[in-house]
Short mmCIF file of C-alpha atoms in Angstrom, two decimals:
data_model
loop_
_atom_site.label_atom_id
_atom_site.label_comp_id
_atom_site.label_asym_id
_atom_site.label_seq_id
_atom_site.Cartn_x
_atom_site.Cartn_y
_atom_site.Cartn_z
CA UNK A 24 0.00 0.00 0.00
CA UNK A 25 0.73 3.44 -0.65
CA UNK A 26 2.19 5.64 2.14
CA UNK A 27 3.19 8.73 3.77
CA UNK A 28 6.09 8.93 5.27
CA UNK A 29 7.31 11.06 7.76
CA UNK A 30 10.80 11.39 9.44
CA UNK A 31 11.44 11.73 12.18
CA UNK A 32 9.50 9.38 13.83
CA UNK A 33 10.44 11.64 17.51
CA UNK A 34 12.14 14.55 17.92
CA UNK A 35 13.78 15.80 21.36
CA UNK A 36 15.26 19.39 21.22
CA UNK A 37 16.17 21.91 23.44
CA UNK A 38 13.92 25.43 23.71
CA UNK A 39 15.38 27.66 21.02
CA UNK A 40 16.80 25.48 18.88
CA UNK A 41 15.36 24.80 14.88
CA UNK A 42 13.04 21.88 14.47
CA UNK A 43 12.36 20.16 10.25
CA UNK A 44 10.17 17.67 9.99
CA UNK A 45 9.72 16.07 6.69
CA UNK A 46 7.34 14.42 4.56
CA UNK A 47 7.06 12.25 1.61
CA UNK A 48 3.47 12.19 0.22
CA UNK A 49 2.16 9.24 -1.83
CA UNK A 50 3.41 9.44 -5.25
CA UNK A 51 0.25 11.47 -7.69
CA UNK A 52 -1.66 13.07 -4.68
CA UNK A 53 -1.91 16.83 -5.42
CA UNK A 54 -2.44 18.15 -1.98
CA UNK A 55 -0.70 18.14 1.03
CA UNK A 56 -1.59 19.11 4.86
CA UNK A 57 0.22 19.89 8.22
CA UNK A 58 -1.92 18.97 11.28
CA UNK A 59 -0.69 19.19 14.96
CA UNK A 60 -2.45 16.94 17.39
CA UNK A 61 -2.08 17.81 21.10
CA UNK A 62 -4.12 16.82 23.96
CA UNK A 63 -5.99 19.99 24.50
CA UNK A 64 -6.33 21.26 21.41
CA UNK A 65 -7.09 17.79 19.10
CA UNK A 66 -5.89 17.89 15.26
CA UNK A 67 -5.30 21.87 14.10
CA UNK A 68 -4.71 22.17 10.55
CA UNK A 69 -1.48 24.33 10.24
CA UNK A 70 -1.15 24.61 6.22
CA UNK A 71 -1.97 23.04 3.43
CA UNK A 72 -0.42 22.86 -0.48
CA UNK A 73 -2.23 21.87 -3.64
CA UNK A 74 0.13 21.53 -6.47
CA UNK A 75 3.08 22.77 -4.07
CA UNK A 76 1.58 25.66 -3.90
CA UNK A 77 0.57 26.90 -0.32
CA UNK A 78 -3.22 27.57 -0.31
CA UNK A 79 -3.41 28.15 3.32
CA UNK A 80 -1.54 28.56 6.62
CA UNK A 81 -3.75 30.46 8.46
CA UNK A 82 -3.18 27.97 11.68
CA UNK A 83 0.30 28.04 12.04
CA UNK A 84 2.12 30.63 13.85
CA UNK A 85 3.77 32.95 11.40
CA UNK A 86 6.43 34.41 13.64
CA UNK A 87 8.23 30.60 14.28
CA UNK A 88 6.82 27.87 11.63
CA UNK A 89 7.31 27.82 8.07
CA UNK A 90 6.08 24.85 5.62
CA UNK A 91 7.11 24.30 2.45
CA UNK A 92 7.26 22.06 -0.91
CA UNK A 93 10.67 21.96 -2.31
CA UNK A 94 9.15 19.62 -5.21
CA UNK A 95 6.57 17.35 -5.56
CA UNK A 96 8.25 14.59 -3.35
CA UNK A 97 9.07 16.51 0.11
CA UNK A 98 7.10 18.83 2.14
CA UNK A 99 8.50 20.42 5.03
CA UNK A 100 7.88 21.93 8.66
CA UNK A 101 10.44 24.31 10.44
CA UNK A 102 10.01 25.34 13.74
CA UNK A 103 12.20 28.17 14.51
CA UNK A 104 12.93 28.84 17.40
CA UNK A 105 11.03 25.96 18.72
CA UNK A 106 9.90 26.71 22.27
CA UNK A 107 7.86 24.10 24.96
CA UNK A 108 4.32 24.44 24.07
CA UNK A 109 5.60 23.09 20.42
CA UNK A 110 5.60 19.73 21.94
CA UNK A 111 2.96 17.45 20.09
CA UNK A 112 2.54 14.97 17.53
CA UNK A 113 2.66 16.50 13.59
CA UNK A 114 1.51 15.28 11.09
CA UNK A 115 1.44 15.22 7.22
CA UNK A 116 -1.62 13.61 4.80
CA UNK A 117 -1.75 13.66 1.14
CA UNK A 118 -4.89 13.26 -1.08
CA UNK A 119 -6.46 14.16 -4.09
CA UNK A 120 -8.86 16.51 -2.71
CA UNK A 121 -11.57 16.61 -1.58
CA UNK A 122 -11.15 15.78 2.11
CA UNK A 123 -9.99 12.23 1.62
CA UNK A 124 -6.64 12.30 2.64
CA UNK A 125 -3.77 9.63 4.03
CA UNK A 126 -2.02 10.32 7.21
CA UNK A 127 1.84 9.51 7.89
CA UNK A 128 2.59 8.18 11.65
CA UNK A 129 3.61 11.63 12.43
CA UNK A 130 6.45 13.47 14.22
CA UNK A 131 6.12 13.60 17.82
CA UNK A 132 8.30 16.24 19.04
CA UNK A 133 9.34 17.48 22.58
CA UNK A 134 11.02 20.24 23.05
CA UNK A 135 12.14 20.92 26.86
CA UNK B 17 3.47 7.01 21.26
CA UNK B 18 0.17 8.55 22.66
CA UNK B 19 -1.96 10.72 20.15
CA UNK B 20 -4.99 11.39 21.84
CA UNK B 21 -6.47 13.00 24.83
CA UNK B 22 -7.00 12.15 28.31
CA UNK B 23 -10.49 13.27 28.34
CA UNK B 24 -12.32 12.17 25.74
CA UNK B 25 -15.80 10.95 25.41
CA UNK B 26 -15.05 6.75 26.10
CA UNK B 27 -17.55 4.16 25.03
CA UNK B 28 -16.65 0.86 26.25
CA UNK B 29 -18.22 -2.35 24.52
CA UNK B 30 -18.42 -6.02 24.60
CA UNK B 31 -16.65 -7.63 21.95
CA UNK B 32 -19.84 -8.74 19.66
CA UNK B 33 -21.81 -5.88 20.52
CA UNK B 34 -23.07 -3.33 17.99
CA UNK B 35 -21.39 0.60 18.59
CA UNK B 36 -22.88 4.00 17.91
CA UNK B 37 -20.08 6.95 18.10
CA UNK B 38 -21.83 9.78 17.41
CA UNK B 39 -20.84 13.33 16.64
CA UNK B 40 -22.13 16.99 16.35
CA UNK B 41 -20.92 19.11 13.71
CA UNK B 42 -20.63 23.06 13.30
CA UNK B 43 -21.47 24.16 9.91
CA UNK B 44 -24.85 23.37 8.28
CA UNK B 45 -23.19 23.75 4.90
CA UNK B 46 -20.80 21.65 5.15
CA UNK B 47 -20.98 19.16 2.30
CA UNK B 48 -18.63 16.12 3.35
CA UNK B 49 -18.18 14.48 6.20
CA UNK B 50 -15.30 11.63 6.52
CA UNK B 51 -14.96 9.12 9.99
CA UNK B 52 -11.12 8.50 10.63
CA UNK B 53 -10.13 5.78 12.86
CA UNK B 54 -7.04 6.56 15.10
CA UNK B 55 -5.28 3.62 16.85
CA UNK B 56 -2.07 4.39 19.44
CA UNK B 57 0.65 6.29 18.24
CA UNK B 58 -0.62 5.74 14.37
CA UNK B 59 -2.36 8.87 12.10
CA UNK B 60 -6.17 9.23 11.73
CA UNK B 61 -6.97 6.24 9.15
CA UNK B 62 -10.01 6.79 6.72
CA UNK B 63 -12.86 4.19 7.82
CA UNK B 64 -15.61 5.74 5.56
CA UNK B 65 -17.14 9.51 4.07
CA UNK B 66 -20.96 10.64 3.07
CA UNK B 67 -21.68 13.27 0.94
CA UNK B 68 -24.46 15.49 2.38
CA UNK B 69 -27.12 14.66 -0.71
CA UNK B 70 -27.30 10.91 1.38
CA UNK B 71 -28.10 9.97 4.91
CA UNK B 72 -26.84 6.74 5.02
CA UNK B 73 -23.98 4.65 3.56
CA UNK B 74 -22.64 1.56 3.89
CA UNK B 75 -19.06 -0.27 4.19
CA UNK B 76 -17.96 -3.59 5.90
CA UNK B 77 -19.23 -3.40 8.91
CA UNK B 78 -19.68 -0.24 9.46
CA UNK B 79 -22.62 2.05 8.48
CA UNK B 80 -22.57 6.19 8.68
CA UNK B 81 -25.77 7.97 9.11
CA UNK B 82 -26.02 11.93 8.89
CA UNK B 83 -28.82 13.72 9.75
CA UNK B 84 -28.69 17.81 8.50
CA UNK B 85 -31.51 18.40 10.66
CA UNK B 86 -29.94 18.24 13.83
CA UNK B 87 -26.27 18.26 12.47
CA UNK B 88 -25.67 15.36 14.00
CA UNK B 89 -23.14 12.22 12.80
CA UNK B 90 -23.08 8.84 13.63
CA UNK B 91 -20.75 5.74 12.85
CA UNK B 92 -22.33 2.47 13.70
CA UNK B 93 -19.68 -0.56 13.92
CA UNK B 94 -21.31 -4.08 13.60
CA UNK B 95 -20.08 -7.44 16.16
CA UNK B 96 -17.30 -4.93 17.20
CA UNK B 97 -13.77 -6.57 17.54
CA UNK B 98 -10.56 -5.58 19.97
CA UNK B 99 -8.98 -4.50 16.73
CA UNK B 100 -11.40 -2.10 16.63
CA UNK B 101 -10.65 -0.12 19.89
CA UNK B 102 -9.43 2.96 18.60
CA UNK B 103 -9.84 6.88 18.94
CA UNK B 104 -12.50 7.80 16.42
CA UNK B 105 -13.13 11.25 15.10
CA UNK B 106 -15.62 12.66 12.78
CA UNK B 107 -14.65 15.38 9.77
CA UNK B 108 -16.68 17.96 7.92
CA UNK B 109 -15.47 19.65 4.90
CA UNK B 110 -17.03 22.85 3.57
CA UNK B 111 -16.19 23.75 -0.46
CA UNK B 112 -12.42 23.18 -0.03
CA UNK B 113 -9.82 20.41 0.98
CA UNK B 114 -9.59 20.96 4.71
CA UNK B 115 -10.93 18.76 6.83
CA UNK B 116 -12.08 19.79 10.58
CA UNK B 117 -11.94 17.10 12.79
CA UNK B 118 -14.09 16.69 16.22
CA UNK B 119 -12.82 15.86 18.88
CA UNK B 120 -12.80 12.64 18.94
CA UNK B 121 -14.31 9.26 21.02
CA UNK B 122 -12.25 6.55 22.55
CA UNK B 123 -14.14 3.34 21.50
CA UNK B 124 -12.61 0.11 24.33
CA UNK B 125 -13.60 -3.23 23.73
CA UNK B 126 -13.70 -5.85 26.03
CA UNK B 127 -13.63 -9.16 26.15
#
């Protein structure tokens, strides 16, 4: 089966330090997403791409997180500087559109 | 590792039994709802999606029923299994690609 992959699979970093987290979305699927799932706040969407090209970031924190699609094959999430209430599980889904999308395993980062 | 909240709604089941996980949703136009299925330290995994011209549909064993009325979402699960115990969450989509996602019900089955 197809899959999303996302690296790493856990992330510890120190408070002020930068954070990537990668993804590789399934070969053909035109859109990609950023969610952040935390215990108090459930999945956010941060930003999403269609045809690499951002359509919407609205949820993610402008000042410290960027996203971005090199090419068609990695799409990336930089944290910078990464502070404490960062700490969560992030992940990436491709699709087609239309909602339907596949989910990686995600990153779960800590920073402390 | 651990995805999911502390507090969520829990429905607990006997193996065998029939579950109902139902959800509320915020937008009356939303056109497109999707049930994920999210096991320990895993991503949200597609189970099954209406469109909002239906009210019911049907996969294996499972069955989602939407009432626009009420805004209301359900996911009924058939002779429920351990391999079903899970987080589930509901998702509406309005016009575009992004999903919003509820938040969530633990499903535990026992033996």
């Amino acid at each position: 089966d197809a899959r999303v992959t996302q690296t790493p699979r856990d992330k510890v970093t120190e408070m002020g330090q930068e954070v990537t987290m990668r993804c590789q979305p399934i070969l053909g699927h035109n859109t990609v997403f950023w969610y952040r799932q935390t215990m108090m706040q459930g999945l956010e969407l941060l930003a999403y791409f269609r045809n690499r090209a951002p359509l919407d970031d609205s949820g993610m924190p402008k000042d410290r997180f960027s996203a971005e699609m090199p090419d068609a094959t990695l799409a990336t999430l930089k944290i910078q500087p990464s502070e404490p209430r960062d700490s969560a599980v992030y992940f990436c889904a491709s699709g087609l559109g239309q909602g339907r999308s596949t989910f990686g395993s995600g990153t779960r980062l800590t920073v402390v | 590792g651990e995805s999911v909240g502390l507090h969520l709604p829990t429905l607990s089941v006997q193996e065998g039994d029939n579950s109902i996980i139902n959800c509320a949703y915020s937008n009356s136009a939303s056109d497109y709802f999707i049930w994920y299925k999210q096991e320990s330290g895993k991503g949200p995994q597609f189970i099954i999606d209406i469109r909002s011209n239906m009210d019911k549909r049907q996969g294996q064993r499972v069955t989602v029923l939407l009432n626009k009325t009420v805004k209301h979402l359900s996911l009924q699960i058939a002779a429920t299994q351990p391999g079903d115990s899970a987080v589930y969450f509901c998702a509406e989509i309005l016009n575009t690609d992004k999903l919003i996602f509820g938040t969530g019900t633990r499903l535990q089955v026992f033996p």
